[in-house]
Coordinates of C-alpha atoms and ligand atoms in Angstrom, one line a residue:
X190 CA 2.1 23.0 -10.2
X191 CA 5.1 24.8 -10.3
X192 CA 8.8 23.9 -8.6
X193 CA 8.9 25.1 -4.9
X194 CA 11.9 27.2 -4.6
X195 CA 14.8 26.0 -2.6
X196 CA 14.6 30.0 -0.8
X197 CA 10.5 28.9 0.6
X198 CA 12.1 25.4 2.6
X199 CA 15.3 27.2 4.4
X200 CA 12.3 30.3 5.2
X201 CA 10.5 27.7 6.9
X202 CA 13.2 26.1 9.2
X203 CA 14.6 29.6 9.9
X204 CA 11.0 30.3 10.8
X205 CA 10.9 27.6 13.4
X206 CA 13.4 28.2 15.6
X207 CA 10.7 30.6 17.9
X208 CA 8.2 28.5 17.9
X209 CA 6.5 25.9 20.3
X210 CA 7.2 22.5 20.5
X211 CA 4.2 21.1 18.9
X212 CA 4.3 24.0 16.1
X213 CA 8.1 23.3 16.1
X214 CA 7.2 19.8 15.0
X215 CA 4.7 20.7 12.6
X216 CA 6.8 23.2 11.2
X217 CA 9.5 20.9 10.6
X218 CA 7.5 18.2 9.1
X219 CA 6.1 20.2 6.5
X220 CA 9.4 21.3 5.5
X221 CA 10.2 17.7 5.0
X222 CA 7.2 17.3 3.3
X223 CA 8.6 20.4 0.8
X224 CA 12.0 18.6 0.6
X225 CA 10.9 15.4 -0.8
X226 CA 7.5 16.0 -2.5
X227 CA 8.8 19.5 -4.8
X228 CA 8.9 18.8 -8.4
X229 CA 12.2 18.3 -8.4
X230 CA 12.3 15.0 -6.8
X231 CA 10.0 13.8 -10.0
X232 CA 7.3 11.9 -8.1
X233 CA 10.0 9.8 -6.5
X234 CA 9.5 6.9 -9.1
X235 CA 10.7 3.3 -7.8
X236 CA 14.6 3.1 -9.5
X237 CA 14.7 6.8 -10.8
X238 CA 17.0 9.2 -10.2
X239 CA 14.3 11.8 -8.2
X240 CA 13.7 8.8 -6.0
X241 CA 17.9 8.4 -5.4
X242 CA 17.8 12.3 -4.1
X243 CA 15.1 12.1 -1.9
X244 CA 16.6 8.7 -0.1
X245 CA 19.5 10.7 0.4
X246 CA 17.9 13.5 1.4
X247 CA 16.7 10.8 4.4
X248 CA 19.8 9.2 4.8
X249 CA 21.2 13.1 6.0
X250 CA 17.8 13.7 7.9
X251 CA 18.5 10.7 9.6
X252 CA 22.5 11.1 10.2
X253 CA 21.6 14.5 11.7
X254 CA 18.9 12.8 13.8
X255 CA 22.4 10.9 15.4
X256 CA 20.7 7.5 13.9
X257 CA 23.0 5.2 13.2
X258 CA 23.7 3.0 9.5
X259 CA 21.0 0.1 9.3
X260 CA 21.2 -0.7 5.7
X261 CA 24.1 -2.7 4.2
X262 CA 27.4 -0.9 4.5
X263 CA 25.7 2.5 5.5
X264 CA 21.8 3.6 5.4
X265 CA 21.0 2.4 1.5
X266 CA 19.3 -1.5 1.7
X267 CA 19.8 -1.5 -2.4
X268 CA 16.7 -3.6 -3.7
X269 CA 16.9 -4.9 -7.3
X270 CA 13.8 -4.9 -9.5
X271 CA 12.4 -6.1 -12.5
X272 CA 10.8 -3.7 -14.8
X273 CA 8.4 -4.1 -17.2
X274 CA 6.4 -1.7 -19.7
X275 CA 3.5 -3.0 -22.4
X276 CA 3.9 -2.2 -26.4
X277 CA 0.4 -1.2 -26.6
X278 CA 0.6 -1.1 -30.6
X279 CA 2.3 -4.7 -30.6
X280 CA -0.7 -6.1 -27.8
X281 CA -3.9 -6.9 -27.8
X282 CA -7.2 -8.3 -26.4
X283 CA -9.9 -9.7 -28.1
X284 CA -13.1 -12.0 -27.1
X285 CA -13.7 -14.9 -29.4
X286 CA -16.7 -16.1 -30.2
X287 CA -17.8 -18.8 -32.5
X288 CA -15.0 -18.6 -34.1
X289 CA -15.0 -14.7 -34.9
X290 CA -13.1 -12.3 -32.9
X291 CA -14.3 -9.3 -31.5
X292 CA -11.3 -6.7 -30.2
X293 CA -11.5 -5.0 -26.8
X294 CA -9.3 -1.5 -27.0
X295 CA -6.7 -1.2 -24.6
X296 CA -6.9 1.7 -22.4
X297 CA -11.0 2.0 -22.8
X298 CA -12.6 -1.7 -22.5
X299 CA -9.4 -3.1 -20.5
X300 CA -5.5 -3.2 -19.7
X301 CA -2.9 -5.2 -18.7
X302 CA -1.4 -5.9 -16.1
X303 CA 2.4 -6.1 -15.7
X304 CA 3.1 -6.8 -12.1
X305 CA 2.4 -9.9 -13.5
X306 CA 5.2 -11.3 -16.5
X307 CA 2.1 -11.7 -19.3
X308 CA 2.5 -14.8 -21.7
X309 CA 3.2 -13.3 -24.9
X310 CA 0.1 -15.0 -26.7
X311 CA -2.2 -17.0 -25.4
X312 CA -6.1 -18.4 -25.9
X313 CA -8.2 -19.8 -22.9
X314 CA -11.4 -20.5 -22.1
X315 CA -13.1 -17.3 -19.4
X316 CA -14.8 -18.8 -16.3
X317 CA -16.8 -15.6 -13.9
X318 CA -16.1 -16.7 -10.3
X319 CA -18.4 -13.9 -8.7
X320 CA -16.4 -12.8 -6.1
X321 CA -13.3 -15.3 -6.6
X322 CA -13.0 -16.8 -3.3
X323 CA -12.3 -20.4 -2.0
X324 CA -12.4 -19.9 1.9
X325 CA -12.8 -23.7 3.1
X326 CA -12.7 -22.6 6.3
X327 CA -15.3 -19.5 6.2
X328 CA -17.4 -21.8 3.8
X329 CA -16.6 -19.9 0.7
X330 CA -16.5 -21.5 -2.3
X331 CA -16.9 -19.6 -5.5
X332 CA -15.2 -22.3 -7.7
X333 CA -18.0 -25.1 -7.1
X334 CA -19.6 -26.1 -10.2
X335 CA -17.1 -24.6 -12.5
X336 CA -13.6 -25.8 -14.0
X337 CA -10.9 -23.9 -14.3
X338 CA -8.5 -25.6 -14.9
X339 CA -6.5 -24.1 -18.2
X340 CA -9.0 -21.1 -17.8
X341 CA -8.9 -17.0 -17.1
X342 CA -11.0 -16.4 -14.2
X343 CA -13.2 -13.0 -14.2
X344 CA -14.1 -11.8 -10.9
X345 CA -15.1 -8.8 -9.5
X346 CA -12.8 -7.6 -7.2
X347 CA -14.7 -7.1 -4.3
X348 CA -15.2 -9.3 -0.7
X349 CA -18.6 -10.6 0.8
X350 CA -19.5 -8.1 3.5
X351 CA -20.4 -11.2 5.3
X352 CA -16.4 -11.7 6.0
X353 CA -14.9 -9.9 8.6
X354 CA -12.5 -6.9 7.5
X355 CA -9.3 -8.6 8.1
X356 CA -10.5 -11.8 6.1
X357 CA -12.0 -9.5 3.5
X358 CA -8.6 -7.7 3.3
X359 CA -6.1 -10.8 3.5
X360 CA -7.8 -13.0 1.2
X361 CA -8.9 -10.1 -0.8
X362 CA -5.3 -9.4 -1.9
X363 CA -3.6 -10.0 -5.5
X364 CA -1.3 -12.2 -3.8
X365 CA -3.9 -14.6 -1.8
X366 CA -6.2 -14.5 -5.0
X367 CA -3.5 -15.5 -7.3
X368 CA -2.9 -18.6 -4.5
X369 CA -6.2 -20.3 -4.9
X370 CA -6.8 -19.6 -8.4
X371 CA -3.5 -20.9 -9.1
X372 CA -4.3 -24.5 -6.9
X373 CA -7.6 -24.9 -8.8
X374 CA -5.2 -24.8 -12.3
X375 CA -6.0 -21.2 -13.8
X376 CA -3.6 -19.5 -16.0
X377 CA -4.8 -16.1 -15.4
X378 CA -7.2 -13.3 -14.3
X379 CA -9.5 -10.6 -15.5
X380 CA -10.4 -8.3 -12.7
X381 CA -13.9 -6.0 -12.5
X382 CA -13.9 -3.8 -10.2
X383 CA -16.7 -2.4 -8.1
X384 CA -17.4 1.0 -9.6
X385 CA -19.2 1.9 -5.9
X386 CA -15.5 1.2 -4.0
X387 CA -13.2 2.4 -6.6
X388 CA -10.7 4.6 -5.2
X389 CA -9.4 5.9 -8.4
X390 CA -11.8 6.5 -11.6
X391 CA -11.1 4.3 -14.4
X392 CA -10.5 7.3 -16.6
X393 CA -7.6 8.1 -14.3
X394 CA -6.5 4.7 -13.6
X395 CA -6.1 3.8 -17.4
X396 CA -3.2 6.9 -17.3
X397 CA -0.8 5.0 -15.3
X398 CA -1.2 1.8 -17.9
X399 CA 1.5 2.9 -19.8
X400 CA 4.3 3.0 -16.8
X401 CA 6.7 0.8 -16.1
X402 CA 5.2 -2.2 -13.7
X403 CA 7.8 -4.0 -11.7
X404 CA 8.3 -6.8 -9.3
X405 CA 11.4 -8.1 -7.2
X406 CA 14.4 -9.2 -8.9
X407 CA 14.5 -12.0 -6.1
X408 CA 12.9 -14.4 -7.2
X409 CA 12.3 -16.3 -4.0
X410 CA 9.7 -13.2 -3.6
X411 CA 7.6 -14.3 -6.5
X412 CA 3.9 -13.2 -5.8
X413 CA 2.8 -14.4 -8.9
X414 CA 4.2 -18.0 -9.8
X415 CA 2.7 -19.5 -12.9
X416 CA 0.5 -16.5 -13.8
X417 CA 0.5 -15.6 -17.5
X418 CA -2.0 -12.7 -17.6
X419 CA -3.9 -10.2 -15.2
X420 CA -6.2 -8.1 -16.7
X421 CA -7.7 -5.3 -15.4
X422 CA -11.5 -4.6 -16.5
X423 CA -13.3 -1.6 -17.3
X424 CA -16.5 -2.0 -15.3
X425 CA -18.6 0.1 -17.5
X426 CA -17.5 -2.1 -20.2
X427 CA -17.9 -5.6 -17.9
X428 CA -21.1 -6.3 -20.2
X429 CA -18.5 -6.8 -23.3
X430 CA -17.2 -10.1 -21.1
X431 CA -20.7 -11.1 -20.2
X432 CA -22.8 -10.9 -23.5
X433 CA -24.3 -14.0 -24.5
X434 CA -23.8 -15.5 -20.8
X435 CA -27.6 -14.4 -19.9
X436 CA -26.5 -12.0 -17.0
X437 CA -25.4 -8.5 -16.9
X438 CA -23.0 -7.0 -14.9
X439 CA -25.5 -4.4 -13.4
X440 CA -27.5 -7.7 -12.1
X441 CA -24.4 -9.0 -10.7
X442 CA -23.4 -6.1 -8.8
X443 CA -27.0 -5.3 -7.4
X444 CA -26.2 -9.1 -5.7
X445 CA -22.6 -7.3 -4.5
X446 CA -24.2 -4.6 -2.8
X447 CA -26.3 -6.5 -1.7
X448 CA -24.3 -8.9 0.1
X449 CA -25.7 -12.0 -1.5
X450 CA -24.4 -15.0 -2.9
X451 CA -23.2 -14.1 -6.5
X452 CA -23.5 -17.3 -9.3
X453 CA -19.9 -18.9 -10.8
X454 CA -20.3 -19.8 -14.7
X455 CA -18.4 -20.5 -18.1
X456 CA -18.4 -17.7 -20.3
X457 CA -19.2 -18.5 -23.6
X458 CA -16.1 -16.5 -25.2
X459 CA -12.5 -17.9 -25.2
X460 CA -9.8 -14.5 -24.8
X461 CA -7.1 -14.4 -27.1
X462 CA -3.6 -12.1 -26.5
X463 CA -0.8 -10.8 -27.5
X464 CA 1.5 -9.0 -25.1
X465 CA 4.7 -7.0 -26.2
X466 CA 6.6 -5.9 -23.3
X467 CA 9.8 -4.2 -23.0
X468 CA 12.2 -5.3 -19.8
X469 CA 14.5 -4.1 -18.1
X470 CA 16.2 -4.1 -14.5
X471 CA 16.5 -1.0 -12.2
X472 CA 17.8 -0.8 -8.0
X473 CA 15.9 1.2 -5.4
X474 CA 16.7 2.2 -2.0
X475 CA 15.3 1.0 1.6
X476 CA 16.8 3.7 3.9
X477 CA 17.5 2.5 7.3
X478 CA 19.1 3.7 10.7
X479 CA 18.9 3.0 14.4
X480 CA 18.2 4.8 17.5
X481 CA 20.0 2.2 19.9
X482 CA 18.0 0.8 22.6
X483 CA 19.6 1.8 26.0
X484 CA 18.4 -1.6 28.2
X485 CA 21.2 -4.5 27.7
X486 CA 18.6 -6.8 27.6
X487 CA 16.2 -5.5 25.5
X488 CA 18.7 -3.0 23.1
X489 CA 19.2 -6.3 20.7
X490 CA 15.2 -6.0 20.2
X491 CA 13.7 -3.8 17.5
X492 CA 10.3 -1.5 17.0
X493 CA 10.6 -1.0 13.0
X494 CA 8.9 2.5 12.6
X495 CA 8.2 3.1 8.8
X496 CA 6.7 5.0 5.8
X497 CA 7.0 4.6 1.9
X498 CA 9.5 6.8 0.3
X499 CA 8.5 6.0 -3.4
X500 CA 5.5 7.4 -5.2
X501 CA 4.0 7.6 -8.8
X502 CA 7.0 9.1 -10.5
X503 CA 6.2 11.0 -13.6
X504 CA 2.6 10.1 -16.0
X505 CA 0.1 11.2 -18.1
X506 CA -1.2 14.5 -17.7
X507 CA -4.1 15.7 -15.4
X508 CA -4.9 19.4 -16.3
X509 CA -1.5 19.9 -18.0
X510 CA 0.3 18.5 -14.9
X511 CA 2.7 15.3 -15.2
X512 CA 4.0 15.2 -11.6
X513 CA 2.8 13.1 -9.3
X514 CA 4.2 14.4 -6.4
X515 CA 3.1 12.4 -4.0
X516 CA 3.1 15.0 -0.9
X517 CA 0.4 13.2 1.1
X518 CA 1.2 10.1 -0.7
X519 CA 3.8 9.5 1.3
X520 CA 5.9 12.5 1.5
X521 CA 3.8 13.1 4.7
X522 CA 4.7 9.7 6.4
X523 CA 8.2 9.6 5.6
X524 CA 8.5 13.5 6.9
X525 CA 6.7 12.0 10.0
X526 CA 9.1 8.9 10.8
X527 CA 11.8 12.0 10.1
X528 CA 10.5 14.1 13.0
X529 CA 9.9 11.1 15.0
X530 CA 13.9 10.3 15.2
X531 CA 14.6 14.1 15.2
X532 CA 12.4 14.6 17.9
X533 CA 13.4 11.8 20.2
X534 CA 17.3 12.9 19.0
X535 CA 16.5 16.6 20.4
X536 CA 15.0 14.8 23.8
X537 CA 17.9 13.0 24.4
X538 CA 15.6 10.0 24.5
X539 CA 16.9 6.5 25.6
X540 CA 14.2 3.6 25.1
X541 CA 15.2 0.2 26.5
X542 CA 14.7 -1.4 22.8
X543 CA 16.1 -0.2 19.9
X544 CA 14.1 1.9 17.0
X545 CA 14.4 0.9 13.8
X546 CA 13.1 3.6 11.1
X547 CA 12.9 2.4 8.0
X548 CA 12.2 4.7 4.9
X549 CA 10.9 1.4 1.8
X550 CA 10.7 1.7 -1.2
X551 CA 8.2 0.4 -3.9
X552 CA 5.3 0.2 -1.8
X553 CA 3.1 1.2 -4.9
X554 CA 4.4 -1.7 -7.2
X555 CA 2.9 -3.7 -5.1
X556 CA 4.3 -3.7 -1.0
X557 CA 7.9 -4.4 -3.0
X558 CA 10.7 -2.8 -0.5
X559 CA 8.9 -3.5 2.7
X560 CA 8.4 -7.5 0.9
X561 CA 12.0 -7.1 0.5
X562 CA 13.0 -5.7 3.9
X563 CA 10.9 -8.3 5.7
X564 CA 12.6 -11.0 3.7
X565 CA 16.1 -9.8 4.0
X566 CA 16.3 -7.5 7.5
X567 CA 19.2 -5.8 8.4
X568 CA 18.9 -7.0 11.7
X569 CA 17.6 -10.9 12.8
X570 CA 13.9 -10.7 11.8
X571 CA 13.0 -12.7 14.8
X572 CA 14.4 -9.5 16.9
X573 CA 12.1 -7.2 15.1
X574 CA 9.5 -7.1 18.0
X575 CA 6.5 -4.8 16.1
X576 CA 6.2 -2.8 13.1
X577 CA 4.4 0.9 13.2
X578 CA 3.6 1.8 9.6
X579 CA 2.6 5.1 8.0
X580 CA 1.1 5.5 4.8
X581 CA -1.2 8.6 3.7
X582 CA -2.3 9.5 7.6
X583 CA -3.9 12.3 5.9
X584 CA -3.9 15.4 8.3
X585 CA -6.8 17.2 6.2
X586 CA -8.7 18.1 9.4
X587 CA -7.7 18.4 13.1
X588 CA -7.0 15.5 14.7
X589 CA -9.2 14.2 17.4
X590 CA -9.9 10.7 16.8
X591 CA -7.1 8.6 15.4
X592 CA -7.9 5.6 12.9
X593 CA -5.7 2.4 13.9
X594 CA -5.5 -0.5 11.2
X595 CA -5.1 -3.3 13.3
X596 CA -6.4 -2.1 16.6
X597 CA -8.2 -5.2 17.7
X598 CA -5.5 -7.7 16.3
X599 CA -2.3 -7.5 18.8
X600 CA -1.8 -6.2 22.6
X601 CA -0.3 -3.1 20.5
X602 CA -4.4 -1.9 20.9
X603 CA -3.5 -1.1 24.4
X604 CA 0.1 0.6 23.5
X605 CA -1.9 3.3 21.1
X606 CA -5.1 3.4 23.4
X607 CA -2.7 4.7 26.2
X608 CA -0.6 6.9 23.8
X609 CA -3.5 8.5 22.3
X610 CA -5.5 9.2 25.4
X611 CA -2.6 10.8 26.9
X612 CA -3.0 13.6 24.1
X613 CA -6.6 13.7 24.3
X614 CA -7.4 11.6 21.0
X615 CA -9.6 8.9 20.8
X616 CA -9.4 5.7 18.8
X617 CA -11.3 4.1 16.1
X618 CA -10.6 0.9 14.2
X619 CA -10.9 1.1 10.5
X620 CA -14.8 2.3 9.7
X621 CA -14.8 1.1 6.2
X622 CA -13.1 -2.1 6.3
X623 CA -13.9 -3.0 3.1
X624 CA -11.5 -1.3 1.6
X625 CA -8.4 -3.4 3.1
X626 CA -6.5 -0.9 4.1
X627 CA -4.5 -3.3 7.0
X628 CA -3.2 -5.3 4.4
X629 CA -2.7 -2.6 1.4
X630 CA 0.3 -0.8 3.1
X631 CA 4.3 -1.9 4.1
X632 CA 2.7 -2.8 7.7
X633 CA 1.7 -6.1 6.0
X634 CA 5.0 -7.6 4.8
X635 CA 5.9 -7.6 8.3
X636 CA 2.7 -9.4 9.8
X637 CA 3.2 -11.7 7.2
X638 CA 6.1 -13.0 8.7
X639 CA 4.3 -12.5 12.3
X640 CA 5.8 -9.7 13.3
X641 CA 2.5 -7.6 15.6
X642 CA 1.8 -4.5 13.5
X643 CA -0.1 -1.0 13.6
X644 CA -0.9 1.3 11.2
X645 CA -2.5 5.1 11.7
X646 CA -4.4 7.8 10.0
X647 CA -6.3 11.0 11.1
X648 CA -9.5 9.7 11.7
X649 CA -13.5 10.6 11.1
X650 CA -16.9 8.9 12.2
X651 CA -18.8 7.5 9.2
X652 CA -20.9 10.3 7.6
X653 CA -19.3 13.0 8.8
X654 CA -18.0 16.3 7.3
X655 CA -14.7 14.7 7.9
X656 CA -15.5 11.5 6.1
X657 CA -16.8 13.7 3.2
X658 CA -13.7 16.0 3.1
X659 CA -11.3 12.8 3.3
X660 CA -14.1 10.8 0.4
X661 CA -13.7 14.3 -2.0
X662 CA -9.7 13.8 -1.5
X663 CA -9.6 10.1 -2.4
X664 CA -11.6 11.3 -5.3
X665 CA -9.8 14.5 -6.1
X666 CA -6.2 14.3 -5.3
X667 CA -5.6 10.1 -4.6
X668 CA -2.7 9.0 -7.4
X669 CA -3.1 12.2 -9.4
X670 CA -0.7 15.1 -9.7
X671 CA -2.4 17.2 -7.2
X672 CA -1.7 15.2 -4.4
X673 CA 1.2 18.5 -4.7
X674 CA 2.2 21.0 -1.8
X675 CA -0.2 23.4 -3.0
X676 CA -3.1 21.3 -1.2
X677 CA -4.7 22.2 2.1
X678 CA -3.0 20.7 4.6
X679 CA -3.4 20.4 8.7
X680 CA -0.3 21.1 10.3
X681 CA -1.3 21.1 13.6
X682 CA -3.2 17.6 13.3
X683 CA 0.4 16.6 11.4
X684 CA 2.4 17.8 14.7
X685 CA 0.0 15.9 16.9
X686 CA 0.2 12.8 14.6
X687 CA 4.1 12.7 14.9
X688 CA 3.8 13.2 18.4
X689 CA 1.7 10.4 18.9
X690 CA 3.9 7.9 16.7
X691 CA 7.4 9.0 18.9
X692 CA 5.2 8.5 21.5
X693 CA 4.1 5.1 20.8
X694 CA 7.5 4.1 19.4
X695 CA 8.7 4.5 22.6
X696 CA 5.8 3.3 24.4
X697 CA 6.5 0.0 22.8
X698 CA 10.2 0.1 22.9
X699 CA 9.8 0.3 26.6
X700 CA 7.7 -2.4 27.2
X701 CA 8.6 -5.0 30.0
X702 CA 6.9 -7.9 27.4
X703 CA 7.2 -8.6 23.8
X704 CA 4.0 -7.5 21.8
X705 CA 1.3 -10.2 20.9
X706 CA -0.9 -10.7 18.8
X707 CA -4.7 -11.3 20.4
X708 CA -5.8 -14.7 20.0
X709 CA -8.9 -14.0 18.5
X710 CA -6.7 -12.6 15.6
X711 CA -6.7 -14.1 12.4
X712 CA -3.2 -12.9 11.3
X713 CA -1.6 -15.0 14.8
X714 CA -1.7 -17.9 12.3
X715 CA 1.8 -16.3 10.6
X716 CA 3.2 -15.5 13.5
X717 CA 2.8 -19.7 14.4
X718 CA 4.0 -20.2 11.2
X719 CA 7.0 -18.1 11.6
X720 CA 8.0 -19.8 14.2
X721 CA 8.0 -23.1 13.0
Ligands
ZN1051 ZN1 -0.1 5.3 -3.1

């Protein structure tokens, strides 16, 4: 797509001043949207200088929304991160067998991963876990009958549908995987994916291989401790890892859908790699600022409202187009947590707490500036009451039913219950938890450290013409350069959606109680362990 000229965004502010409230919001929003998703900010990469311009485009939004400084020494929480790119001509994969090695090509058959820091050689033996999961206390236990200690495990990187959705997205995660495989003494991980829940075809996945990966400079914030390789699987080329083993990977996956159990084994191949990477160190920006709470009591207390401000930067090219703009992806949250402050600013709003917004960075490195922020908050973390996340709400249709991640977890259920019926939207919990969204956005560095937290969309019922148009977009537009402000957007279900998060913000702020977590919930266990 072409740059958006600078003349189209001041047309569209002009343009609002006549309008209605609500179309007053969504008018502003999308020229947010504009600001920070034009090809001029350069996909807003993690560390680059497009993503520097559109933090301080924020930091002005949010000056001029009268919010005041909550970084460190003004609205900028710098975050420092490691960066790491592969020397694909210098790396390699191969499968060895009897003693003669057979190559896998990098970018077709497999890549690697470089969230992790790869080893740069190593030979192990390759164990297939089936899923990959040692639950004890669900009764999982894919690891029984195999060893892995020394070994790569290879696992398709799915959850039992038997698992409930938060279980299937908690121990789903790199970060929980990497934790048990780690315990029973593996060095490292080949990944398959399920081709039926793959948000992002492999053809357009491979594209981003040769970007920089990066993880925290802090390395207290370690996700990965001891890992020497993650490898990411082609799963139309699986059968490559499984020859010789007797089973294919179409058999495996029929036990997947399924639902079955599927069978652990030794592969009878060692891997062999080399890794050449190049590193280096960049810094980022969390943006931060504070509507202050107007209750003595209660102003020391904080609702962190948030949205990634980082995106894909600039990669390989999809129809002749390198920018990945990133408009929906999360332009469109961080334009909503904008209007949310500017909103409540025009109001003259005083909730009893305080509102913290919080624009993060590196959310698609892996969660990295909200990991960061939760770690090392610029106000006590025990003070940080709940945590209201945006991330892709996707306003592709009007809104009438609004999707909640985490609905059923905390007492925050009843806080959006009330704020949506009060604009005539219903609520649905996630309908396809399988695909872990509660624990795949910035919401979840904050329940991690037990903090009660929400996260919303513009929802649709299961089969729908909704689901199909939001199903065609994953497809279409998710992580590729046409996620761009020439797309078809819903400003009205935008304008609702903003109202509903000021609402809600404010809904909690004003609360006589502290949220909870529900004690049915499986992610109270942090919030215990928090506070011990
Ligand atoms: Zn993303």
């Amino acid at each position: 797509m072409r740059r958006v000229l600078t003349l189209a965004v001041v047309v569209t502010i002009a343009g609002a001043a006549g309008l209605r409230g609500d179309e007053k919001t969504a008018a502003r929003w999308w020229s947010h949207v504009e600001a920070l998703a034009n090809d001029g900010m350069e996909g807003r990469n993690t560390g680059s200088p497009g993503h520097k311009r559109a933090a301080d485009y924020v930091t002005a939004q949010f000056q001029k929304a009268g919010l005041a400084p909550a970084g460190v020494g003004g609205y900028i929480q710098p975050v420092r991160f490691k960066t790491r790119r592969i020397v694909e001509a210098e790396s390699s994969l191969a499968l060895v067998r009897d003693g003669k090695a057979e190559p896998l090509t990098l970018g077709e058959d497999a890549n690697i991963g470089l969230r992790v820091d790869p080893a740069p050689s190593l030979e192990a033996p390759l164990v297939f876990v089936g899923y990959g999961l040692n639950i004890p206390e669900r009764g999982i236990n894919d690891f029984a009958g195999v060893n892995l200690k020394g070994a790569v495990v290879v696992y398709v990187s799915t959850t039992p549908k038997s698992l409930p959705g938060p279980l299937q997205a908690h121990f789903g995660s790199a970060e929980e995987r990497w934790k048990m495989y780690h315990a029973a003494g593996a060095i490292g991980t080949i990944a398959i994916a399920n081709p039926k829940s793959m948000d992002i075809p492999w053809a357009r996945s491979t594209l981003a291989r040769l970007q920089p990966a990066m993880s925290l400079a802090d390395r207290a914030l370690d996700e990965a401790p001891g890992q020497q390789l993650s490898v990411t699987m082609n799963p139309a080329h699986a059968d490559k890892l499984l020859a010789g083993s007797g089973h294919t990977f179409a058999e495996l996956l029929a036990l997947v859908d399924a639902g079955k159990p599927v069978p652990s084994f030794a592969l009878p191949a060692r891997l062999k790699t080399t890794a050449k990477v190049e590193r280096a160190e960049v810094e980022s920006q969390n943006v931060a600022g504070v509507l202050r709470g107007s209750d003595p009591k209660r102003r020391d207390e904080y609702v962190v409202v948030s949205a990634h401000l980082d995106h894909l930067g600039v990669g390989g090219a999809v129809n002749g187009d390198t920018i990945y703009n990133g408009a929906m992806d999360n332009a469109s949250g961080v334009a909503a947590i904008l209007e949310v402050a500017a909103s409540l600013h025009d109001a003259g709003a005083k909730p009893a707490r305080s509102i913290l917004f919080v624009a993060v960075t590196g959310e698609e490195k892996g969660l990295l500036g909200s990991s960061y922020f939760a770690a090392h908050p610029t106000v006590p973390r025990a003070s940080v009451v709940a945590n209201v996340n945006t991330d892709m709400f996707l306003p592709l249709f009007p809104l009438k039913t609004l999707m909640v991640l985490g609905l059923d977890e905390s007492d925050l259920g009843q806080d959006v219950r009330a704020t949506a019926k009060a604009v005539g939207v219903s609520v649905q919990a996630d309908p396809e938890p399988q695909r872990s969204r509660f624990v795949r956005s910035d919401q979840y560095s904050f329940i991690k450290f037990g903090i009660p937290a929400l996260a919303m969309k513009v929802g649709y019922e299961a089969n729908s013409p909704e689901a199909a148009i939001a199903a065609k977009w994953t497809t279409e537009r998710y992580h590729a350069p046409s996620d761009d402000l020439s797309q078809p957007i819903d400003r009205s279900a935008a304008g609702k959606y903003v109202e509903i998060v000021r609402d809600l913000a404010v809904r909690i702020a004003n609360r006589p109680d502290r949220p909870k977590w529900n004690d049915s919930s499986f992610f109270k266990r942090f919030a215990k362990a928090a506070t011990h």
